[in-house]
Amino acid sequence: MTNASVMIKSVSEEKIIFSLQGRVDSSNSAQLEKELFDLRANNPGGTVIIDAEDLEYISSAGLRILLRMRKQEGELEMINVSRDVYDIFELTGFTDILTVTRALRTIDVEGCEIIGTGCSGTVYRLDKDTIVKLYRPWISLEEIQKEREYAKIAFLNGIPTAISYDVVRSGESYGLVFEMLRSDTLGQAYKKYPEQYDELTRKYVAFVKDFHQQKMPEDTFYSIQSLLHSRADGLNEWCTQEEIDLLHSLIDCMPESVSPIHGDLHPGNIMMQDGELMIIDMTEMTTGPAIYDIINVYRDIVAAPRLSPKSIEASMGLPAEIIKKIGDDFFALYTGLDDRALLDEYYAKQELLYAFNVCLTVGIGPEKIRNNASKILDRQLRKTVIPNEATLRELLQNL
């Protein structure tokens, strides 16, 4: 008899996860079936999920066990299925009647070139054709899978972005592999080709404007308003209900729009492929007034070099003073404001919108930011947003 076993991996009110291990065939299927159904009978309630991470092989006798379990439960999900076992499920048609999720491919990034670092993760070049973004520990697998889906939707709707391949594991981190042919980030291009600075800045501005002229089908992404409302609700640890209600009312001032909003259009998240620009990092894709995206551009290439130079240098791979120059030149070209005094007036409006945006992001940041949330909110909400509520409300209404 070949070795096979089943055991309970975890139990909750929502689900019970069984671990199926070894090689399941006719020599052990009867005993295995009894053990599985006995365990289920002693642990009723919750959806049944079978973790197949340690399942080496399954024969037709084993597949019949799964059919009987599905008939009893009404539904059945298999997770962490190896490629070989997945082939069996696919060839027999089981992928059509069960929810089957393949195990994540494992990769090693040791020795790979780092081409970008941001608050959500680090991007490595795997080879000449692909890159991988490895995410920070606080980014859930569900969020990573969402980014993969968002990248696919954006690509199919004509937004220039890399093809997203598979979700992978590297050590304790999850990652997402993208196609990237002969590519640098825009930040790297600024560094490698300083003589092309003016051309790169013109391309940067044109790319952002073209991106925001796209119109996404309704319900493709969440609206920026719905995202911001959920963030406002998450501030009850640091804000009074009156303050939260004020933020909600300000969000409601924003007009509806189906323009795409990336949320992080800085040169470290824009790639160059054969001279053309494309975006990566779709974690926070939404739709809404395009200018809301410009608030984030202002944050990254004007405010950040002043407030957190080391962090933004790591994200873009450029000195803070160069990033600030790119910021000034970007906005002079974007707005058509050649006069520095007029540009400073524009920056003053952006600074108020930026303060509003910061208030709504402190609760979702890394631990360092969350630990300083009270100080940040005191400065940005109570000393900036609230005293300038009327002006901010008008700005939001006219985004």
XYZ file of C-alpha atoms in Angstrom:
399
model
C 0.000 0.000 0.000
C 1.316 3.427 -0.910
C 1.464 6.160 1.712
C -1.351 8.719 1.907
C -2.952 10.602 4.771
C -5.480 13.283 5.567
C -5.582 15.608 8.563
C -7.224 18.824 9.690
C -5.026 21.833 9.006
C -7.289 24.569 10.426
C -10.887 25.093 11.518
C -12.977 28.270 11.772
C -16.637 29.200 11.548
C -16.198 30.029 7.854
C -14.096 27.076 6.668
C -12.370 23.832 7.535
C -9.107 23.053 5.734
C -7.981 19.442 5.319
C -4.421 18.589 4.308
C -4.221 15.735 1.792
C -0.768 14.178 1.589
C 1.180 11.495 -0.298
C 0.006 9.350 -3.207
C -3.704 8.520 -3.366
C -4.615 5.443 -5.409
C -6.788 2.320 -5.268
C -4.595 0.711 -2.616
C -5.387 3.327 0.022
C -8.439 5.236 -1.221
C -11.017 3.322 0.867
C -9.225 3.968 4.154
C -8.475 7.559 3.191
C -12.116 8.195 2.320
C -13.269 6.866 5.693
C -10.789 9.087 7.528
C -11.790 12.165 5.534
C -15.535 11.724 6.008
C -15.120 10.851 9.708
C -13.110 14.031 10.254
C -15.787 16.025 8.465
C -18.595 14.424 10.494
C -16.815 15.360 13.719
C -16.275 18.952 12.493
C -19.522 20.150 10.872
C -20.014 23.683 9.597
C -17.901 25.893 7.366
C -16.848 25.432 3.761
C -14.573 22.470 3.027
C -11.197 23.283 1.501
C -8.562 20.666 0.728
C -4.941 21.809 0.811
C -3.031 19.685 -1.711
C 0.425 21.166 -1.106
C 1.805 17.734 -0.109
C -0.315 15.676 -2.519
C 2.102 13.929 -4.887
C -0.358 11.984 -7.052
C -4.058 11.154 -7.255
C -5.629 8.350 -9.272
C -9.204 7.878 -10.473
C -9.992 6.203 -7.140
C -8.897 9.360 -5.337
C -10.862 11.563 -7.717
C -14.022 9.608 -6.895
C -13.502 10.495 -3.202
C -13.490 14.163 -4.166
C -16.647 13.711 -6.233
C -18.446 12.163 -3.274
C -17.224 14.930 -0.956
C -18.420 17.570 -3.437
C -21.818 15.865 -3.716
C -22.151 15.902 0.070
C -20.953 19.492 0.500
C -22.408 21.083 -2.616
C -19.045 22.674 -3.384
C -15.385 21.837 -2.868
C -12.196 23.848 -3.234
C -8.681 22.506 -3.789
C -5.739 24.809 -3.073
C -1.934 24.647 -3.483
C -2.216 22.001 -6.186
C 1.135 21.089 -7.777
C 1.524 21.437 -11.520
C 1.584 17.649 -12.041
C -1.550 17.075 -9.984
C -3.231 20.093 -11.621
C -2.628 18.443 -15.006
C -4.582 15.416 -13.773
C -7.483 17.615 -12.651
C -7.452 19.480 -15.966
C -7.241 16.383 -18.183
C -10.128 14.719 -16.355
C -12.322 17.833 -16.406
C -12.210 18.309 -12.630
C -11.162 21.941 -13.037
C -14.648 22.519 -14.471
C -16.501 21.108 -11.463
C -14.178 21.997 -8.573
C -12.462 25.251 -7.644
C -8.812 24.312 -8.167
C -5.952 26.697 -7.391
C -2.411 25.779 -8.375
C 0.472 26.096 -5.937
C 2.536 29.219 -6.356
C 5.781 28.910 -8.250
C 8.869 29.461 -6.071
C 11.653 31.746 -7.291
C 15.001 32.934 -5.945
C 15.961 36.606 -6.349
C 19.427 36.302 -4.816
C 21.851 38.106 -7.099
C 19.068 39.709 -9.172
C 19.338 43.409 -10.000
C 17.064 45.671 -7.947
C 15.399 48.113 -10.331
C 13.014 49.838 -7.944
C 11.935 50.037 -4.303
C 8.677 51.459 -3.012
C 6.534 51.403 0.055
C 4.637 48.307 -1.135
C 7.621 46.258 -2.343
C 10.856 45.827 -4.293
C 11.161 45.134 -8.029
C 13.879 42.754 -9.269
C 14.940 41.940 -12.807
C 14.679 38.149 -13.163
C 16.047 37.994 -16.710
C 16.021 40.057 -19.892
C 12.312 39.394 -20.403
C 10.764 39.484 -16.925
C 10.734 41.336 -13.631
C 9.197 40.398 -10.308
C 7.741 42.674 -7.682
C 8.125 41.209 -4.187
C 5.651 42.733 -1.736
C 6.029 43.831 1.862
C 4.737 41.425 4.551
C 1.643 43.516 5.261
C 0.408 43.227 1.637
C -1.997 40.284 1.553
C -2.051 37.610 -1.136
C -5.577 38.771 -2.024
C -4.292 42.305 -2.724
C -1.494 40.921 -4.921
C -3.942 38.808 -6.883
C -6.101 41.924 -7.225
C -3.152 43.815 -8.735
C -2.652 41.010 -11.252
C -6.313 41.208 -12.223
C -6.185 45.019 -12.427
C -3.108 44.889 -14.668
C -4.924 42.475 -16.955
C -8.044 44.690 -17.094
C -5.952 47.793 -17.773
C -4.037 46.046 -20.565
C -7.252 44.842 -22.242
C -8.656 48.386 -22.069
C -5.712 49.902 -23.919
C -3.708 51.265 -20.994
C 0.026 50.801 -21.655
C 1.142 48.361 -19.011
C 3.219 45.214 -18.788
C 1.624 41.795 -19.189
C 1.186 40.253 -15.749
C 2.138 36.591 -15.520
C 1.909 34.586 -12.320
C 1.878 35.164 -8.584
C 4.974 33.575 -7.018
C 6.704 33.005 -3.708
C 10.255 33.910 -2.779
C 11.183 32.952 0.773
C 8.432 34.345 2.994
C 7.329 36.945 0.429
C 4.734 36.876 -2.319
C 5.472 38.419 -5.686
C 4.030 39.162 -9.093
C 5.955 38.479 -12.302
C 5.595 40.862 -15.236
C 6.817 40.869 -18.815
C 9.466 43.543 -19.236
C 11.525 43.611 -22.439
C 14.699 45.744 -22.537
C 13.240 48.039 -19.907
C 14.418 50.646 -17.437
C 12.246 52.615 -15.074
C 11.808 56.231 -16.065
C 13.880 57.074 -12.983
C 16.711 54.887 -14.233
C 16.482 56.497 -17.668
C 16.878 59.958 -16.089
C 20.012 58.684 -14.376
C 21.508 56.793 -17.335
C 20.733 59.359 -20.029
C 21.041 62.846 -18.483
C 21.424 64.354 -21.954
C 17.822 63.223 -22.654
C 16.405 64.992 -19.585
C 14.164 67.423 -21.495
C 12.859 64.719 -23.843
C 12.151 62.349 -20.941
C 10.241 65.053 -19.059
C 8.139 65.850 -22.125
C 7.381 62.139 -22.513
C 6.501 61.898 -18.830
C 3.991 64.762 -19.036
C 2.471 63.518 -22.305
C 2.157 59.991 -20.891
C 0.330 61.164 -17.757
C -2.062 63.321 -19.794
C -2.769 60.493 -22.252
C -3.323 58.067 -19.375
C -5.940 60.318 -17.802
C -7.762 60.814 -21.102
C -8.684 57.119 -21.089
C -12.245 56.234 -20.078
C -12.714 52.969 -18.230
C -15.881 50.870 -18.524
C -18.163 51.346 -15.531
C -17.536 49.019 -12.570
C -14.075 48.104 -13.898
C -12.366 49.475 -10.777
C -13.589 50.918 -7.494
C -14.232 54.656 -7.582
C -11.724 56.833 -5.745
C -14.610 58.132 -3.634
C -15.547 54.656 -2.376
C -11.886 53.922 -1.581
C -11.480 57.188 0.334
C -14.733 56.651 2.254
C -13.455 53.269 3.451
C -10.179 54.875 4.520
C -12.024 57.588 6.441
C -13.958 54.903 8.337
C -10.621 53.361 9.339
C -9.479 56.489 11.216
C -11.610 56.003 14.349
C -8.511 55.022 16.337
C -7.138 58.567 15.996
C -10.050 60.834 14.990
C -13.317 61.912 16.554
C -16.558 60.998 14.800
C -17.021 64.669 13.972
C -13.657 64.735 12.189
C -14.465 61.537 10.290
C -17.853 62.944 9.259
C -16.087 66.065 7.956
C -13.751 63.937 5.824
C -16.739 62.010 4.433
C -18.471 65.264 3.508
C -15.340 66.505 1.733
C -15.063 63.249 -0.221
C -18.684 63.680 -1.299
C -17.702 67.011 -2.915
C -15.632 65.193 -5.541
C -17.299 64.844 -8.968
C -17.843 61.421 -10.537
C -15.569 60.338 -13.388
C -14.434 57.145 -15.128
C -10.886 58.348 -15.804
C -8.279 55.893 -14.503
C -6.397 56.829 -11.333
C -3.157 54.955 -10.735
C -2.291 56.477 -7.363
C 1.490 56.337 -7.747
C 2.591 57.723 -11.120
C 6.157 58.568 -10.157
C 9.192 57.734 -12.343
C 9.906 54.564 -10.359
C 6.562 53.066 -11.417
C 6.817 53.992 -15.092
C 8.848 51.737 -17.343
C 10.483 52.459 -20.695
C 10.232 49.763 -23.332
C 11.786 50.576 -26.704
C 11.369 54.274 -25.961
C 7.686 53.972 -25.004
C 6.350 54.457 -21.469
C 4.141 52.011 -19.582
C 2.993 51.729 -15.982
C 3.424 49.051 -13.337
C 2.148 48.712 -9.744
C -1.637 48.531 -10.104
C -2.425 47.906 -6.435
C -4.458 51.086 -5.992
C -6.074 51.501 -9.424
C -9.401 53.342 -9.174
C -11.492 55.663 -11.311
C -12.304 59.280 -10.594
C -11.288 62.859 -11.399
C -7.903 62.693 -13.113
C -6.513 65.581 -11.087
C -6.708 63.400 -7.965
C -3.871 61.367 -9.476
C -1.914 64.602 -9.885
C -2.139 65.132 -6.125
C -0.137 61.916 -5.761
C 2.358 62.987 -8.410
C 2.825 66.220 -6.448
C 3.306 64.162 -3.285
C 6.026 62.031 -4.865
C 8.095 64.477 -6.916
C 7.563 67.796 -5.107
C 6.610 67.171 -1.470
C 8.511 63.929 -0.823
C 11.999 65.209 -1.830
C 11.519 67.874 0.821
C 9.817 65.831 3.551
C 11.249 62.309 3.179
C 14.207 62.447 0.774
C 15.715 59.056 1.680
C 12.457 57.205 1.104
C 11.756 58.751 -2.279
C 15.399 58.317 -3.356
C 15.047 54.583 -2.682
C 11.798 54.445 -4.658
C 13.138 56.204 -7.740
C 16.867 55.576 -7.603
C 17.611 59.288 -7.985
C 18.981 62.002 -5.649
C 16.272 64.073 -3.984
C 17.459 67.289 -5.631
C 17.079 65.711 -9.100
C 13.607 64.447 -8.221
C 12.647 67.961 -7.089
C 13.930 69.401 -10.394
C 11.894 66.820 -12.302
C 8.885 67.831 -10.198
C 9.225 71.534 -10.952
C 9.791 70.938 -14.646
C 6.961 68.397 -14.844
C 4.418 70.782 -13.313
C 5.627 73.818 -15.277
C 5.069 71.810 -18.466
C 1.883 70.092 -17.245
C 0.204 73.350 -16.205
C 1.817 75.697 -18.732
C 2.836 77.968 -15.834
C 6.302 79.265 -16.724
C 6.174 82.002 -14.100
C 7.543 80.727 -10.793
C 5.154 82.856 -8.730
C 2.166 81.362 -10.544
C 3.594 77.865 -10.129
C 3.972 78.477 -6.379
C 0.296 79.511 -6.239
C -0.573 76.225 -7.959
C 1.620 74.371 -5.447
C -0.248 76.025 -2.560
C -3.492 74.482 -3.824
C -1.806 71.132 -4.316
C -0.393 71.327 -0.784
C -3.917 71.630 0.646
C -5.158 68.713 -1.461
C -2.049 66.777 -0.444
C -2.828 67.359 3.263
C -6.351 66.024 2.694
C -4.915 62.964 0.941
C -2.410 62.317 3.740
C -5.228 62.320 6.297
C -6.891 59.490 4.405
C -3.780 57.325 4.013
C -2.173 57.277 7.472
C -4.305 54.317 8.545
C -3.148 52.064 5.701
C 0.587 52.788 5.765
C 3.440 50.758 7.254
C 3.858 50.487 10.998
C 6.197 53.489 11.177
C 3.501 55.765 9.730
C 0.712 54.272 11.821
C 2.780 54.817 14.961
C 2.983 58.515 14.058
C -0.630 58.800 12.889
C -1.693 61.076 15.765
C 1.077 63.591 15.024
C 0.441 63.453 11.284
C -3.295 63.987 11.701
C -2.760 66.813 14.153
C -0.612 68.626 11.575
C -2.473 67.765 8.390
C -6.094 67.494 9.571
C -6.413 69.828 12.528
C -3.889 72.485 11.502
C -4.317 72.409 7.721
C -7.535 70.798 6.483
C -10.012 72.015 9.115
C -8.877 75.698 9.115
C -9.064 75.694 5.297
C -12.225 73.633 4.937
C -14.082 76.113 2.699
C -11.150 76.483 0.287
C -10.564 72.725 0.197
C -14.249 72.042 -0.408
C -14.181 74.365 -3.413
C -11.020 72.730 -4.765
C -12.525 69.239 -4.434
C -15.761 70.292 -6.139
C -13.755 71.523 -9.122
C -11.314 68.649 -9.483
